[in-house]
Amino acid sequence: MRIKLFSVITIWLLAAVCGSMSAFAQRTKVFGVVRDQQGNPVELASVRVQGTAILTATDLQGRYALYCERRDSILLLYSQIGYTPRRRLLRGITSDSVRLDVVLPTMETALEVATVQGQTIQTTTQQSIKMTDVATMPSTTGNGVEEVIQAQAGVSTHNELSSQYNVRGGSFDENVVYINGVEVYRPMLVRSGNQEGLSIINPDMVERISFSSGGFEARYGDKMSSVLDITYKRPTQFEGRIYGSMLGGGAYVGLGTKKVSFMTSLRYKTTRHLLGTSDTHGEYNPNFLDYQAAFSWQPSRRWSLDLMGNISDNHYNFRPTDRETSFGTMMDAKKFRVYFDGQERDKFRTLFGAATLTHHFSAETFLAAQYSTFETQERETYDIQGEYWLNEATSQEQLGVGTYMEHARNRLHATVHNVGLHFRTRLSRQGSAENSHTLTAGFNFRTESVREHSIEWEMRDSAGYSLPYSPEQLQLIYSLRSANELKQKRMEAFLQDAWRFRTGIGLFNVTYGLRLSHSDWNKETLLSPRISVGLRPAASQQWTLRLATGVYYQTPFYKELRDTTLVNGTAMVSLNRDIKSQRSIHFVAGADYTFTMMNRPFKFTAEAYYKALSNLIPYSVDNVRVVYYGRNVASGFAAGLDFKLYGEFVPGTDSWVTFSLMKTSEKIGGVSLPRPTDQRYNFSLYFTDYFPGTTRWRGTLRMAFAGGLPFGPPHTDRSRQTFRAPAYKRVDLGLSYRLLDNTDHHDHHISRGIGRIVKNVWLGLDAFNLLGISNVSSYYWVTDITNAQYAVPNYLTGRQISARLSVDF
């Protein structure tokens, strides 16, 4: 790579060097003020002359001045982290000085497509994340937003087939996701990444991403770990995209005017080629289809209407034939061989819709009425029989031989309806953004209905004996029955103030609020106070400091309510009405340091956190399915450090590297145990680069190295799940070539014929699991007649090459 390590040279030092040089006769002074859209000065904005080393920065009043040689034309570049860059071209300069004032729009209010240098200055725990180059990123799931989130500090995944993620020791179910202010849900019966379809979040339709890994605001819902807040676009002109690859394809169209906008998309995904690289051979037939539409109408300055709908139809059909897995160590190598009969047929169909009617009293005040609905119909059925042999790999000594049969008839139907009212206003002193209050309030009423009917059992025969062995009767090693129905009503309300003010110390941002929730299922009423403080010290504007704390409750949904008891060898599931919400008290301290290196912007972020956990419902993880105890019998903690370096490692591209240390533990019956998400370390890299001398060739490298998670025999007590899986290691590489660059700034712009509507054409080649590393998703446990158990790893996908083509309009 072209990255070299230099000492960090600040923009003030560069400006001093330029100012100390001898003035030439043919030099011009360019000066002025850089402001934001509210007229406030933009501090520390960089101003440079393109093609030269001339660079300066604005002072605390937004003023700047620099000297440059007189030429036919001079291109000045203005940029600051969190603002959309601007260019100004000066032609035919003859005077000794030129005044040039510039307005930099904030990233949230920018109306035109531009490359943002760095990220928004973060004074709260919510970080703004760019959707940079997702279209050319190597993706195994087709869910670009979640894959970008998985590469953030404090976030991890151990399954490239799944878009789910763990945040700071939390489970998948502890993350809340919003689209345009509406909470969205996932199917509940999915047990493996093989069954996962496309996420409801369509990357082509996304305008902004906001993410918090802890200490988030009171306006966000009742989850304990993280918030992902997605805002969809409102296009004002025609745009579109068509793409296809060996893993699927899709089409997106957006169009609009100043008053009306419409977006629609159709996506298809299949993981057949990826699954074909696993140890289990057979006929894989996964088909995942997603249709989505969004409509916005603003008939007047006072009113707006937003509609959104989604239909997802996912099918996973699998007929296995055989499997051969080698595992163990060089001194103790083993081989596991299975021949299968039977099949699996799964279906997950979800419907989602939302409508928001907003009255705008002014540019800073609105009241919005909201309705949303979610419905899911899920079916998981399989009858698979396998005859297996477990041998020593070198001596071929037989360690175990037998037969097993797995059966399931699981069905679930769920609906969620929500009505809400949301209000926001901004109060400021004489229109100043540096002394203002932003008040936000909301109320939601939600009904939840779930019907489940599940039957699962597994028969295992070892050397002619059924396990567990009994000379008197035939027993199954595992059996479960569940026939339950949930009807729950929930009420949520919040009140929050974001107070922004400046003192001699610096610029403060204090966000404090209170959240109230009530559930009629367990008659529980909860209060959740939260506060965060952000500071940009006046002594050093390169630093941003943050502190946050709050009480976070996770109201139990259907999976947490399922209480399993053993009756005559069969696990019977009932819904626990005495269950309480899990609680997590967050303490977060963080800092950002922005700097320039090699004349390019960078930001270093560090956060330390501690989460005190109580009323925990213990759980185990089978691939991606979370199975709860159904009782509040544990307490615990999570603590760690997160680091992230973000910036232009290569000019014109965004890359980052993260490193996290974390420990999470829970106490059950007085015994401390690592939680199923106790990942001690995590390293991730997202790196983009251009080939030297051209912007047509682009490379994207994604790397993950995460510590192994605890595991143990299935259907056993948590005290036995203390083994450690191997670390998750993966490298994906994507190469892209721009066949056509028809953007407005390019020299070869096509202005006639059908070609004028084409913006870009990209041809790509992706190498998934470039190093061919065998990562473990779960384990299959072989038990012989002496009750000795062997953990046979279920490996994830191997190396695979995929081609793709995309056309942007």
Short mmCIF file of N, CA, C and O in Angstrom, two decimals, residues 217-222 442-446 490-496 513-519 524-530 551 553 555:
data_model
loop_
_atom_site.label_atom_id
_atom_site.label_comp_id
_atom_site.label_asym_id
_atom_site.label_seq_id
_atom_site.Cartn_x
_atom_site.Cartn_y
_atom_site.Cartn_z
N GLU A 217 -29.62 8.05 23.46
CA GLU A 217 -30.56 9.02 23.99
C GLU A 217 -31.89 8.39 24.38
O GLU A 217 -32.23 7.27 23.98
N ALA A 218 -32.70 9.16 25.14
CA ALA A 218 -33.97 8.67 25.66
C ALA A 218 -35.01 8.48 24.55
O ALA A 218 -35.97 7.72 24.74
N ARG A 219 -34.83 9.11 23.40
CA ARG A 219 -35.82 8.98 22.34
C ARG A 219 -35.75 7.62 21.66
O ARG A 219 -36.65 7.26 20.89
N TYR A 220 -34.70 6.86 21.93
CA TYR A 220 -34.56 5.55 21.32
C TYR A 220 -35.09 4.46 22.25
O TYR A 220 -34.99 4.56 23.46
N GLY A 221 -35.58 3.37 21.64
CA GLY A 221 -36.41 2.39 22.32
C GLY A 221 -35.74 1.53 23.37
O GLY A 221 -34.58 1.73 23.73
N ASP A 222 -36.49 0.55 23.82
CA ASP A 222 -36.13 -0.24 25.00
C ASP A 222 -35.27 -1.43 24.61
O ASP A 222 -35.73 -2.59 24.61
N GLY A 442 -42.27 12.18 22.62
CA GLY A 442 -42.96 11.19 21.83
C GLY A 442 -43.78 10.25 22.67
O GLY A 442 -43.53 10.06 23.87
N PHE A 443 -44.79 9.65 22.03
CA PHE A 443 -45.65 8.67 22.68
C PHE A 443 -45.96 7.57 21.67
O PHE A 443 -46.27 7.85 20.50
N ASN A 444 -45.87 6.31 22.08
CA ASN A 444 -46.19 5.17 21.23
C ASN A 444 -47.07 4.18 21.98
O ASN A 444 -46.83 3.90 23.17
N PHE A 445 -48.05 3.66 21.26
CA PHE A 445 -48.88 2.57 21.80
C PHE A 445 -48.76 1.40 20.84
O PHE A 445 -48.98 1.55 19.63
N ARG A 446 -48.42 0.23 21.38
CA ARG A 446 -48.09 -0.91 20.54
C ARG A 446 -48.85 -2.15 20.99
O ARG A 446 -48.97 -2.41 22.19
N ARG A 490 -48.24 -2.50 24.87
CA ARG A 490 -47.15 -1.74 25.46
C ARG A 490 -47.32 -0.26 25.18
O ARG A 490 -47.77 0.13 24.10
N MET A 491 -46.94 0.52 26.16
CA MET A 491 -46.98 1.97 26.03
C MET A 491 -45.60 2.52 26.30
O MET A 491 -44.91 2.10 27.23
N GLU A 492 -45.17 3.47 25.45
CA GLU A 492 -43.86 4.10 25.62
C GLU A 492 -44.01 5.61 25.47
O GLU A 492 -44.80 6.09 24.65
N ALA A 493 -43.25 6.36 26.27
CA ALA A 493 -43.24 7.81 26.16
C ALA A 493 -41.85 8.31 26.54
O ALA A 493 -41.14 7.67 27.32
N PHE A 494 -41.46 9.45 25.96
CA PHE A 494 -40.15 10.01 26.30
C PHE A 494 -40.21 11.53 26.19
O PHE A 494 -41.03 12.10 25.45
N LEU A 495 -39.33 12.16 26.92
CA LEU A 495 -39.14 13.61 26.86
C LEU A 495 -37.65 13.87 26.94
O LEU A 495 -36.96 13.33 27.81
N GLN A 496 -37.14 14.71 26.02
CA GLN A 496 -35.69 14.89 25.91
C GLN A 496 -35.36 16.32 25.51
O GLN A 496 -36.11 16.96 24.76
N GLY A 513 -32.73 13.22 29.21
CA GLY A 513 -34.12 12.87 28.98
C GLY A 513 -34.57 11.73 29.88
O GLY A 513 -33.79 11.12 30.61
N LEU A 514 -35.86 11.46 29.79
CA LEU A 514 -36.50 10.42 30.60
C LEU A 514 -37.41 9.60 29.71
O LEU A 514 -38.16 10.15 28.89
N ARG A 515 -37.35 8.29 29.87
CA ARG A 515 -38.19 7.38 29.09
C ARG A 515 -39.08 6.58 30.02
O ARG A 515 -38.62 6.08 31.06
N LEU A 516 -40.36 6.44 29.65
CA LEU A 516 -41.35 5.70 30.43
C LEU A 516 -41.92 4.59 29.58
O LEU A 516 -42.22 4.79 28.39
N SER A 517 -42.07 3.40 30.15
CA SER A 517 -42.67 2.29 29.41
C SER A 517 -43.52 1.44 30.35
O SER A 517 -43.25 1.36 31.56
N HIS A 518 -44.56 0.83 29.79
CA HIS A 518 -45.45 -0.03 30.57
C HIS A 518 -45.91 -1.18 29.70
O HIS A 518 -46.22 -1.01 28.51
N SER A 519 -45.95 -2.38 30.27
CA SER A 519 -46.42 -3.58 29.58
C SER A 519 -47.55 -4.20 30.39
O SER A 519 -47.44 -4.35 31.62
N GLU A 524 -45.63 -4.28 34.36
CA GLU A 524 -44.38 -3.63 34.74
C GLU A 524 -44.33 -2.22 34.17
O GLU A 524 -44.58 -2.00 32.99
N THR A 525 -44.02 -1.25 35.03
CA THR A 525 -43.84 0.15 34.63
C THR A 525 -42.40 0.56 34.93
O THR A 525 -41.92 0.35 36.06
N LEU A 526 -41.73 1.14 33.94
CA LEU A 526 -40.30 1.42 34.07
C LEU A 526 -40.00 2.87 33.73
O LEU A 526 -40.61 3.45 32.83
N LEU A 527 -39.04 3.44 34.46
CA LEU A 527 -38.51 4.78 34.18
C LEU A 527 -37.04 4.66 33.84
O LEU A 527 -36.28 3.98 34.54
N SER A 528 -36.64 5.33 32.77
CA SER A 528 -35.27 5.20 32.28
C SER A 528 -34.67 6.59 32.07
O SER A 528 -34.85 7.19 31.01
N PRO A 529 -33.93 7.13 33.06
CA PRO A 529 -33.25 8.42 32.87
C PRO A 529 -31.93 8.23 32.13
O PRO A 529 -31.20 7.26 32.35
N ARG A 530 -31.59 9.21 31.25
CA ARG A 530 -30.36 9.12 30.48
C ARG A 530 -29.80 10.52 30.28
O ARG A 530 -30.55 11.49 30.13
N VAL A 551 -29.96 4.46 32.33
CA VAL A 551 -30.56 3.17 32.67
C VAL A 551 -31.32 2.68 31.45
O VAL A 551 -32.16 3.40 30.90
N TYR A 553 -33.59 -0.52 29.82
CA TYR A 553 -34.36 -1.74 30.05
C TYR A 553 -34.67 -2.41 28.71
O TYR A 553 -34.85 -1.73 27.70
N THR A 555 -37.55 -4.64 27.42
CA THR A 555 -38.85 -5.26 27.66
C THR A 555 -38.89 -6.60 26.96
O THR A 555 -38.59 -6.69 25.77
#
